[in-house]
PDB file of C-alpha atoms in Angstrom:
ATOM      1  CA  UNK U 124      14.664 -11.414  11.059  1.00 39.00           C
ATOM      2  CA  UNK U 125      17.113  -8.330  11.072  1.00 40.00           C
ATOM      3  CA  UNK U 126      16.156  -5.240  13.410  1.00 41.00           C
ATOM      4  CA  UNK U 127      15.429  -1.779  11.314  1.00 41.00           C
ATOM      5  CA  UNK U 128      18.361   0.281  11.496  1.00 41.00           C
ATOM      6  CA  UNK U 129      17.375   3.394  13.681  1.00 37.00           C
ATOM      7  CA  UNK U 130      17.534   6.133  10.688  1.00 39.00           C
ATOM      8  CA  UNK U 131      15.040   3.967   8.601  1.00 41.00           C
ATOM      9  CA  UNK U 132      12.521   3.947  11.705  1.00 38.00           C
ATOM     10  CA  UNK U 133      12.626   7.057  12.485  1.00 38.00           C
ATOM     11  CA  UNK U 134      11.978   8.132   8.529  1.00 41.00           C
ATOM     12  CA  UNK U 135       9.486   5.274   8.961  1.00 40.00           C
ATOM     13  CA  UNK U 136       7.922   7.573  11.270  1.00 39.00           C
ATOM     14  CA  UNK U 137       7.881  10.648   9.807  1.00 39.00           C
ATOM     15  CA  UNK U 138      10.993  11.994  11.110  1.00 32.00           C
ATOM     16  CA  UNK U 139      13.712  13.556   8.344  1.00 32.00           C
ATOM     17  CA  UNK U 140      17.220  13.515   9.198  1.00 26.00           C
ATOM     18  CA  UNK U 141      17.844  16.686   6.800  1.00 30.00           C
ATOM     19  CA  UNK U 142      14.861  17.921   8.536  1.00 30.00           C
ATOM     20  CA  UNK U 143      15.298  17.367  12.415  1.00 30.00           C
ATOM     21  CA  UNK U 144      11.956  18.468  14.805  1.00 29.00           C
ATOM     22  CA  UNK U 145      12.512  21.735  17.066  1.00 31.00           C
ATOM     23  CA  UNK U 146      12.087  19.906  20.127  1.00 31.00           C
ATOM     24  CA  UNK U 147      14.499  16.787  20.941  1.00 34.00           C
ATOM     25  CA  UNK U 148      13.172  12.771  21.568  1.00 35.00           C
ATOM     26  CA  UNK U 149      10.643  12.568  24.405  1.00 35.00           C
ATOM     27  CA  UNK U 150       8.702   9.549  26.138  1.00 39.00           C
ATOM     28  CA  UNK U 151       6.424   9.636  23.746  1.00 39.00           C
ATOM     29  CA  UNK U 152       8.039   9.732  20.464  1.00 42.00           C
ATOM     30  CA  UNK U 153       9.795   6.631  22.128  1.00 37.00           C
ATOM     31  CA  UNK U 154       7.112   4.765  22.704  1.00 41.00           C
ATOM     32  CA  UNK U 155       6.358   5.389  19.751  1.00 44.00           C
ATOM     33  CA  UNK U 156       9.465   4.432  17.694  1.00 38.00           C
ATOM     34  CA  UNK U 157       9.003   0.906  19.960  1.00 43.00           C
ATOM     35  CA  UNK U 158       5.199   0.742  18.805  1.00 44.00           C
ATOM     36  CA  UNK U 159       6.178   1.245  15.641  1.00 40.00           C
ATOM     37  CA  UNK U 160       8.773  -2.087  15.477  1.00 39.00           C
ATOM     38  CA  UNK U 161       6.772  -4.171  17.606  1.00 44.00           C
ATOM     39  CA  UNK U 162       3.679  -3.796  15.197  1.00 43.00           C
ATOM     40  CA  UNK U 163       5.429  -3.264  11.983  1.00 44.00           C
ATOM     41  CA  UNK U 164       7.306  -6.839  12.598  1.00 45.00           C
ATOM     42  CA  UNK U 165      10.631  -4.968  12.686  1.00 40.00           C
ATOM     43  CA  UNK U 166      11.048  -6.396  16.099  1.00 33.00           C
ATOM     44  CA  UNK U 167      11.303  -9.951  16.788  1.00 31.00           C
ATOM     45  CA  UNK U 168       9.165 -11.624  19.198  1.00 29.00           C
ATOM     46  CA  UNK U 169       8.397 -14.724  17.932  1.00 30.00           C
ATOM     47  CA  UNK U 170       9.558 -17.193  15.471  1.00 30.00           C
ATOM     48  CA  UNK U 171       8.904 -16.012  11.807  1.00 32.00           C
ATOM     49  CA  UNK U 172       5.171 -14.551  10.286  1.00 38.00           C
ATOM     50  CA  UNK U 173       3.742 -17.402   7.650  1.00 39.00           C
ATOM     51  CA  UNK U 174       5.140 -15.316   4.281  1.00 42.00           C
ATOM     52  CA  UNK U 175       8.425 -14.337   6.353  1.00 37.00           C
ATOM     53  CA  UNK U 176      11.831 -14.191   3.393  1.00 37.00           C
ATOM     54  CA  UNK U 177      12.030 -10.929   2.445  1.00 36.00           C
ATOM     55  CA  UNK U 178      15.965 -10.153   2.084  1.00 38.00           C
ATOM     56  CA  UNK U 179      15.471  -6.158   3.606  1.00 42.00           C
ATOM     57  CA  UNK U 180      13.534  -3.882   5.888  1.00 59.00           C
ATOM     58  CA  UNK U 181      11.373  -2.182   3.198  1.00 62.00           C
ATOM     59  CA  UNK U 182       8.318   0.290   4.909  1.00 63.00           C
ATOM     60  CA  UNK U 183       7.070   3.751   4.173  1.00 70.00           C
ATOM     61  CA  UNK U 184       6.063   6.700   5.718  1.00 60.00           C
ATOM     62  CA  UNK U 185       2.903   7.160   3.685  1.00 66.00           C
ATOM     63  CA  UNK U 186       0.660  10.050   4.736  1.00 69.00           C
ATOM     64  CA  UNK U 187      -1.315  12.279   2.943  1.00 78.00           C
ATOM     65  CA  UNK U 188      -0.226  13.582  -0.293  1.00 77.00           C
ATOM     66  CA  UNK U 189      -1.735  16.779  -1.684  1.00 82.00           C
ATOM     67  CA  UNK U 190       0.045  16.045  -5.397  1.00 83.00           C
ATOM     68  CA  UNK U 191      -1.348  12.261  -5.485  1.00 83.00           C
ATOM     69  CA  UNK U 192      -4.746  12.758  -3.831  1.00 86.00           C
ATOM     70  CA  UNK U 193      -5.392  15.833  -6.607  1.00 88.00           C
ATOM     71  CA  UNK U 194      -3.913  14.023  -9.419  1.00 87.00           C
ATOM     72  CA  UNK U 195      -6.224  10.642  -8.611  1.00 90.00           C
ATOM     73  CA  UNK U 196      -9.543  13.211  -8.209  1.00 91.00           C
ATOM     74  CA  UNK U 197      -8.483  14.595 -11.411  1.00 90.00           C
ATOM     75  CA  UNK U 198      -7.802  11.135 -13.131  1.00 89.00           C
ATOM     76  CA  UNK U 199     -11.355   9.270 -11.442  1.00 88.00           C
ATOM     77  CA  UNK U 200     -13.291  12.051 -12.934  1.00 88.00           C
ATOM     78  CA  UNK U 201     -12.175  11.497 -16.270  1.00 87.00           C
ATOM     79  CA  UNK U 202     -11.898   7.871 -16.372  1.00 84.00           C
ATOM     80  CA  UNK U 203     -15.848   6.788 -16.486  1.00 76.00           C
ATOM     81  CA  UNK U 204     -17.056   4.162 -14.457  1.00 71.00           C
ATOM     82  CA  UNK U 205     -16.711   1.000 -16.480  1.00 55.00           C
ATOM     83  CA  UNK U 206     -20.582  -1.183 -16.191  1.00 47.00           C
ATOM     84  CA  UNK U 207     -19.415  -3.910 -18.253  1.00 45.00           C
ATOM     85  CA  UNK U 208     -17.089  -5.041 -15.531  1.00 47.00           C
ATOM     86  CA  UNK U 209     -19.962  -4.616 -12.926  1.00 47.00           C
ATOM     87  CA  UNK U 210     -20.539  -7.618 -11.647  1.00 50.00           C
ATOM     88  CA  UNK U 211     -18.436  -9.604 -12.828  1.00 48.00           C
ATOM     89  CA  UNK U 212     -19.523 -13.203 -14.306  1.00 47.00           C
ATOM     90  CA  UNK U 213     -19.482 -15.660 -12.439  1.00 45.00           C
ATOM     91  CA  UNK U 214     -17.676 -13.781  -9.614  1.00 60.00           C
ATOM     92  CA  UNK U 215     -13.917 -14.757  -9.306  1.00 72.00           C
ATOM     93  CA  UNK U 216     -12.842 -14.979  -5.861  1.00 91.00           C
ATOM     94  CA  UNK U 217      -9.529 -12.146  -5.248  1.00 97.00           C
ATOM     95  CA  UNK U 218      -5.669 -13.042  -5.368  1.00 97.00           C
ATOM     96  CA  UNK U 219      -2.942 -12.249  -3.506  1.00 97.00           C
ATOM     97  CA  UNK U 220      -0.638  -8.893  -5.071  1.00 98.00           C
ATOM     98  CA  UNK U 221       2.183 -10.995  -4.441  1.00 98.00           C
ATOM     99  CA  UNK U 222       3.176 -14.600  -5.312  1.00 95.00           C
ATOM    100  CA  UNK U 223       6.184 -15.097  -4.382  1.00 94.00           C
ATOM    101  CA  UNK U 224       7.463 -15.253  -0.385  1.00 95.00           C
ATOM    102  CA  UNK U 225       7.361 -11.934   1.339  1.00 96.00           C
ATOM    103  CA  UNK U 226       7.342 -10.321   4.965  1.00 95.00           C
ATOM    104  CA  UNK U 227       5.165  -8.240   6.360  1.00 95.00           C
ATOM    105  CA  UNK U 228       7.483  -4.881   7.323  1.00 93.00           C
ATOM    106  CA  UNK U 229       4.892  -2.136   8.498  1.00 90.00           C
ATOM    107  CA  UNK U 230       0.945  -3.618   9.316  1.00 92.00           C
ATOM    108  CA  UNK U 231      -2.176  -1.988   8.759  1.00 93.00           C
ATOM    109  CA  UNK U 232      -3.460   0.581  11.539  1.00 85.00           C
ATOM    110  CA  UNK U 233       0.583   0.828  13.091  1.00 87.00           C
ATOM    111  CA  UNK U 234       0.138   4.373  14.900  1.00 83.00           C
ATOM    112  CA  UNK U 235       2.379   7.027  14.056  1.00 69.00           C
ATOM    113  CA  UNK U 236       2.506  10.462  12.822  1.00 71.00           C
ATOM    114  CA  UNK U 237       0.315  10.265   9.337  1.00 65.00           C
ATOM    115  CA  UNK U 238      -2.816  12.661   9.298  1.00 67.00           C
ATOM    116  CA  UNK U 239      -5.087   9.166   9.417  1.00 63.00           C
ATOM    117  CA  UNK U 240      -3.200   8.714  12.427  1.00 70.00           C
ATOM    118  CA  UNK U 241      -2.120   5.424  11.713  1.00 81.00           C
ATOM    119  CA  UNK U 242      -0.504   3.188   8.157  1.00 86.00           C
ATOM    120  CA  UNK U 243      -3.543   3.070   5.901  1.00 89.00           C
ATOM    121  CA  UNK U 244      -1.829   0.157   4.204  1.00 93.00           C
ATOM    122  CA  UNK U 245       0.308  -2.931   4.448  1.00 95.00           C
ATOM    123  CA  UNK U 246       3.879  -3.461   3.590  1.00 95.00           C
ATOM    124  CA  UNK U 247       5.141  -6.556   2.069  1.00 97.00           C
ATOM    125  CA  UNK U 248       8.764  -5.835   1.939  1.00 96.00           C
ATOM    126  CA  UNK U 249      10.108  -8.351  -1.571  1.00 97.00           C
ATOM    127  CA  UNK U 250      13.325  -7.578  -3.405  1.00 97.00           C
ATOM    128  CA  UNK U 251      13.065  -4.774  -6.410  1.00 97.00           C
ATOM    129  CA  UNK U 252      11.495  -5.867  -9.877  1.00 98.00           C
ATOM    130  CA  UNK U 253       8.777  -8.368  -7.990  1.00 98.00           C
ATOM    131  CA  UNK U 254       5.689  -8.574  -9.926  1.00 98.00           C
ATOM    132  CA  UNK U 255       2.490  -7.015  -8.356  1.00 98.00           C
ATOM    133  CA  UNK U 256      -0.848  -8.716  -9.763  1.00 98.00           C
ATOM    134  CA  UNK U 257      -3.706  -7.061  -9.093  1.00 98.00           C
ATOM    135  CA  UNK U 258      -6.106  -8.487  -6.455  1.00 98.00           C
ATOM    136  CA  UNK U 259      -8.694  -7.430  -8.202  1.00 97.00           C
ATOM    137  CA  UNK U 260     -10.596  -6.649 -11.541  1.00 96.00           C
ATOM    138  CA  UNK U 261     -11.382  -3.137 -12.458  1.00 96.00           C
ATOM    139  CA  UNK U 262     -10.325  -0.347 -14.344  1.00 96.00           C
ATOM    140  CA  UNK U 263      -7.120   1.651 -13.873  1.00 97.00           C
ATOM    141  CA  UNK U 264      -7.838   5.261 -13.074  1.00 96.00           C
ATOM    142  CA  UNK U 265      -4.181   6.146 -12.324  1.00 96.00           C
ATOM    143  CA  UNK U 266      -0.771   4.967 -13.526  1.00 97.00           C
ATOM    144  CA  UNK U 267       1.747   7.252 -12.902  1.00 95.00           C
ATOM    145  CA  UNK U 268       4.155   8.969 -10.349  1.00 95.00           C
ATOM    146  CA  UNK U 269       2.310   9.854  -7.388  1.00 92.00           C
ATOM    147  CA  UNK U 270       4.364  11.887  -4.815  1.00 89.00           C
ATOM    148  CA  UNK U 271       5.395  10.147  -1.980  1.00 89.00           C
ATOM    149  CA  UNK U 272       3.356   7.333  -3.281  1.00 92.00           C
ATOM    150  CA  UNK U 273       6.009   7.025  -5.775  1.00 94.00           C
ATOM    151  CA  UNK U 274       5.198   4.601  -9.249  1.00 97.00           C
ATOM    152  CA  UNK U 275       1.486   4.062  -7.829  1.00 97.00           C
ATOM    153  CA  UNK U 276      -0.954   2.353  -9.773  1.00 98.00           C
ATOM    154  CA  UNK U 277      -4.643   2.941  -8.385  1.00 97.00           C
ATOM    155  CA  UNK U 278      -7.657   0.718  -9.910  1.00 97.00           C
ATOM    156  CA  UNK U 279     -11.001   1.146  -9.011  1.00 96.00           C
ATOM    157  CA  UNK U 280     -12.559  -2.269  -8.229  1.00 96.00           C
ATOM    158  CA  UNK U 281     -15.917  -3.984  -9.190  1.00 93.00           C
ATOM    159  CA  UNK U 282     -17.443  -2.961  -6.099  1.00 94.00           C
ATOM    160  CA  UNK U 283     -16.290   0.345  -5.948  1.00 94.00           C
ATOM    161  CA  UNK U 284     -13.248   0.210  -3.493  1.00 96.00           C
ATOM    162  CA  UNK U 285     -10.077   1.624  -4.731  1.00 97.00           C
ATOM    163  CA  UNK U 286      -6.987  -0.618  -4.453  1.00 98.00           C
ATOM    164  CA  UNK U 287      -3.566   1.789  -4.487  1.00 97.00           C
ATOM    165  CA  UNK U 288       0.110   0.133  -5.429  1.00 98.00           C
ATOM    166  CA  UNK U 289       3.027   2.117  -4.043  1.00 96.00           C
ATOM    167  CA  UNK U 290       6.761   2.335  -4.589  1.00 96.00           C
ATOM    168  CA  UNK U 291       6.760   0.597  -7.973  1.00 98.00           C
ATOM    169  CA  UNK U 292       9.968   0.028 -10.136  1.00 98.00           C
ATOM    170  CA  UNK U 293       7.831   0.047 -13.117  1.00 98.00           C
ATOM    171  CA  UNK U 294       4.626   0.639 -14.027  1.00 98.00           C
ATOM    172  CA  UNK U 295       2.859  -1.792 -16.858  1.00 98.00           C
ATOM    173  CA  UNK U 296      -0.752  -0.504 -17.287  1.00 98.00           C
ATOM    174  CA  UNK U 297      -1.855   2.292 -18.470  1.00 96.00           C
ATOM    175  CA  UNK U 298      -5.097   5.079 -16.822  1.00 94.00           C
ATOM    176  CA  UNK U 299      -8.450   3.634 -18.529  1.00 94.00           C
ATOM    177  CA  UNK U 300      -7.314   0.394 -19.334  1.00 95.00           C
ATOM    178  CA  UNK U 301      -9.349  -2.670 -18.117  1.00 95.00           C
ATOM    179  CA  UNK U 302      -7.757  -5.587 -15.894  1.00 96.00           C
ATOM    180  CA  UNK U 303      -8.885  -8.522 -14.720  1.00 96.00           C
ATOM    181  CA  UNK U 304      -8.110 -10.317 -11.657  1.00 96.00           C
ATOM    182  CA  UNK U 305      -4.181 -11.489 -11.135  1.00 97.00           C
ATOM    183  CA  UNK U 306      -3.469  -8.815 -14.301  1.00 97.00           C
ATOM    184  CA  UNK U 307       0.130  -7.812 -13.778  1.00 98.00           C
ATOM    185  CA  UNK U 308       0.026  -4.039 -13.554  1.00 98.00           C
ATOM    186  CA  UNK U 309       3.757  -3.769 -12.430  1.00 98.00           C
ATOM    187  CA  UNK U 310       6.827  -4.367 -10.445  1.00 98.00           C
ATOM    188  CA  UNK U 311       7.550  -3.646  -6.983  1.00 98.00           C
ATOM    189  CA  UNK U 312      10.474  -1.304  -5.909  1.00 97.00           C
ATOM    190  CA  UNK U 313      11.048   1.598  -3.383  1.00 96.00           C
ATOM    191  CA  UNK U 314      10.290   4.889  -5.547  1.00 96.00           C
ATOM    192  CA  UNK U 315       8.957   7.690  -3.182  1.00 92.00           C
ATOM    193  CA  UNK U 316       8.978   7.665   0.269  1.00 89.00           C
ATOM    194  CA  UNK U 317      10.468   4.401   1.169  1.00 91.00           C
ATOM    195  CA  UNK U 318      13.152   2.938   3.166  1.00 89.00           C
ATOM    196  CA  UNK U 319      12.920   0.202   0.914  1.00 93.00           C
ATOM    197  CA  UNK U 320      12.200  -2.337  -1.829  1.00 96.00           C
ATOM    198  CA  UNK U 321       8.570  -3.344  -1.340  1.00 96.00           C
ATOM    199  CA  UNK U 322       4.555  -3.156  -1.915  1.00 97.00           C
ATOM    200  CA  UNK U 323       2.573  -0.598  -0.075  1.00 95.00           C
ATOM    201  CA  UNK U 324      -1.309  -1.969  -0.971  1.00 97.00           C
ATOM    202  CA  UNK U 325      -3.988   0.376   0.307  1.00 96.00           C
ATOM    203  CA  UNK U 326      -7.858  -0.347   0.157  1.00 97.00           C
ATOM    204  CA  UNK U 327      -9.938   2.514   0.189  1.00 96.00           C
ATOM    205  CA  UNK U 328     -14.056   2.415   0.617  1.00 96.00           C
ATOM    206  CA  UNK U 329     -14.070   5.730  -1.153  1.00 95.00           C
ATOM    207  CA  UNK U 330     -11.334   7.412  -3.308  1.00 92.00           C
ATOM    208  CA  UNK U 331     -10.452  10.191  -0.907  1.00 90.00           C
ATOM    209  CA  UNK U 332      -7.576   9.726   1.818  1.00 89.00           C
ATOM    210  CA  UNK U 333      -9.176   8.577   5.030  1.00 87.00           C
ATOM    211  CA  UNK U 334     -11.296   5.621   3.684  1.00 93.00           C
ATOM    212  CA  UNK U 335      -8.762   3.224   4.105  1.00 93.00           C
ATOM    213  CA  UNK U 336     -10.308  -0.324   4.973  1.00 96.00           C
ATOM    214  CA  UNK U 337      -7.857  -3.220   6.365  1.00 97.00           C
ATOM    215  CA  UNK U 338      -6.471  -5.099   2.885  1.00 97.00           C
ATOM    216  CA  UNK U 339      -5.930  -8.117   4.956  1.00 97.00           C
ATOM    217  CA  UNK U 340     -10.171  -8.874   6.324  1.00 97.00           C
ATOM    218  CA  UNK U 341     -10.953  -7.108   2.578  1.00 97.00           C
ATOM    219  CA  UNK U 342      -9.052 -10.083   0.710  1.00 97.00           C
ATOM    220  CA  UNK U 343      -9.907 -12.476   3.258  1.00 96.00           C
ATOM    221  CA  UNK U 344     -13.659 -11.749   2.588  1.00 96.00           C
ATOM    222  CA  UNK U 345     -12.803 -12.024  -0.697  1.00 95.00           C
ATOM    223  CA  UNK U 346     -11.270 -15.434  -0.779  1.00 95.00           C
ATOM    224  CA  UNK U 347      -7.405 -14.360  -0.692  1.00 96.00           C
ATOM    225  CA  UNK U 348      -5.588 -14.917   3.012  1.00 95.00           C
ATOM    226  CA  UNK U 349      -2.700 -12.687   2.569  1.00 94.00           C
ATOM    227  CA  UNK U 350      -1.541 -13.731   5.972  1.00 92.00           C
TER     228      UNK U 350
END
């Protein structure tokens, strides 16, 4: 598995080469930076995760985004809560967003410098133009750029949860249309804030920023083992 170069862990981390801090590198911020590669998988300690093949380092910086968090408010509002699709009949157990070979680049919970105070998502770093399947059924509420989020598409599930899809190429749903579960809603890429090509997924309890849940226990419950 290659290393991370340095400039995409630091951006990983919130850190802007344009845009250096006032204050140079201390202990901490290199502990951090080594935090950050030895839970994002950018650091090699053992032989290679189950999905490991992805060709690059791809991660994000996510944190919270004024412009996307307004926009998907805005957009969840107006979209109505769909009850046809609630439950669903008989229940269909999840899928994975990805079916072809990936790697895990950034985990979910790394620490770092996002207002959460840690990745409210997981990575799964696959070359550009992948398709992304949604894990889920539910209804679109947003499909659209989304700030750092880049192409995002954000469906609200059966059960209320809110599963986000960062850095897409291309987007191939539209807000208020219906999906069901392993609907293609687009293709994976590195729009936004991205070092590179891959899938940021993010499971939220609630719509608003802070109610991320861990993807990987949600699907697991849910009958999908992403890892």
């Amino acid at each position: 598995m290659r290393a991370a170069s340095v400039t995409s862990v630091l951006a990983f981390m919130g850190y802007d080469i344009d845009s250096p801090r006032e204050a140079g590198s201390t202990r901490r911020d290199v502990l951090g930076v080594a935090a950050v590669l030895m839970a994002g998988g950018a650091l090699t300690v053992a032989g290679p995760a189950p999905h490991a093949a992805a060709e690059t380092d791809g991660g994000c910086g996510l944190g919270y985004d004024e412009e996307f968090e307004e926009a998907l408010a805005e957009a969840d509002e107006a979209v109505p809560e769909n009850r046809a699709l609630v439950p669903e009949k008989p229940r269909r157990k999840f899928v994975l967003p990805i079916r072809r070979r990936f790697r895990v680049s950034a985990r979910y919970g790394v620490r770092g410098n996002w207002l959460a105070g840690h990745h409210t998502g997981i990575d799964l770093a696959v070359p550009t133009g992948t398709p992304v399947h949604a894990v889920g059924g539910g209804t679109v509420v947003l499909a659209r750029w989304s700030g750092a989020y880049g192409k995002a598409v954000t469906v609200r599930l059966r059960d209320g949860h809110y599963a986000v899809y960062a850095h897409l190429s291309r987007i191939s749903v539209r807000q208020g249309s219906r999906i069901g579960t392993g609907d293609r809603i687009g293709s994976s890429g590195s729009t936004g804030r991205a070092t590179g090509p891959h899938l940021h997924l993010e499971i939220r309890a609630e719509r608003g920023y802070g109610t991320d849940v861990n993807p990987v226990k949600y699907l697991a419950r849910r009958g999908a083992r992403l890892l």
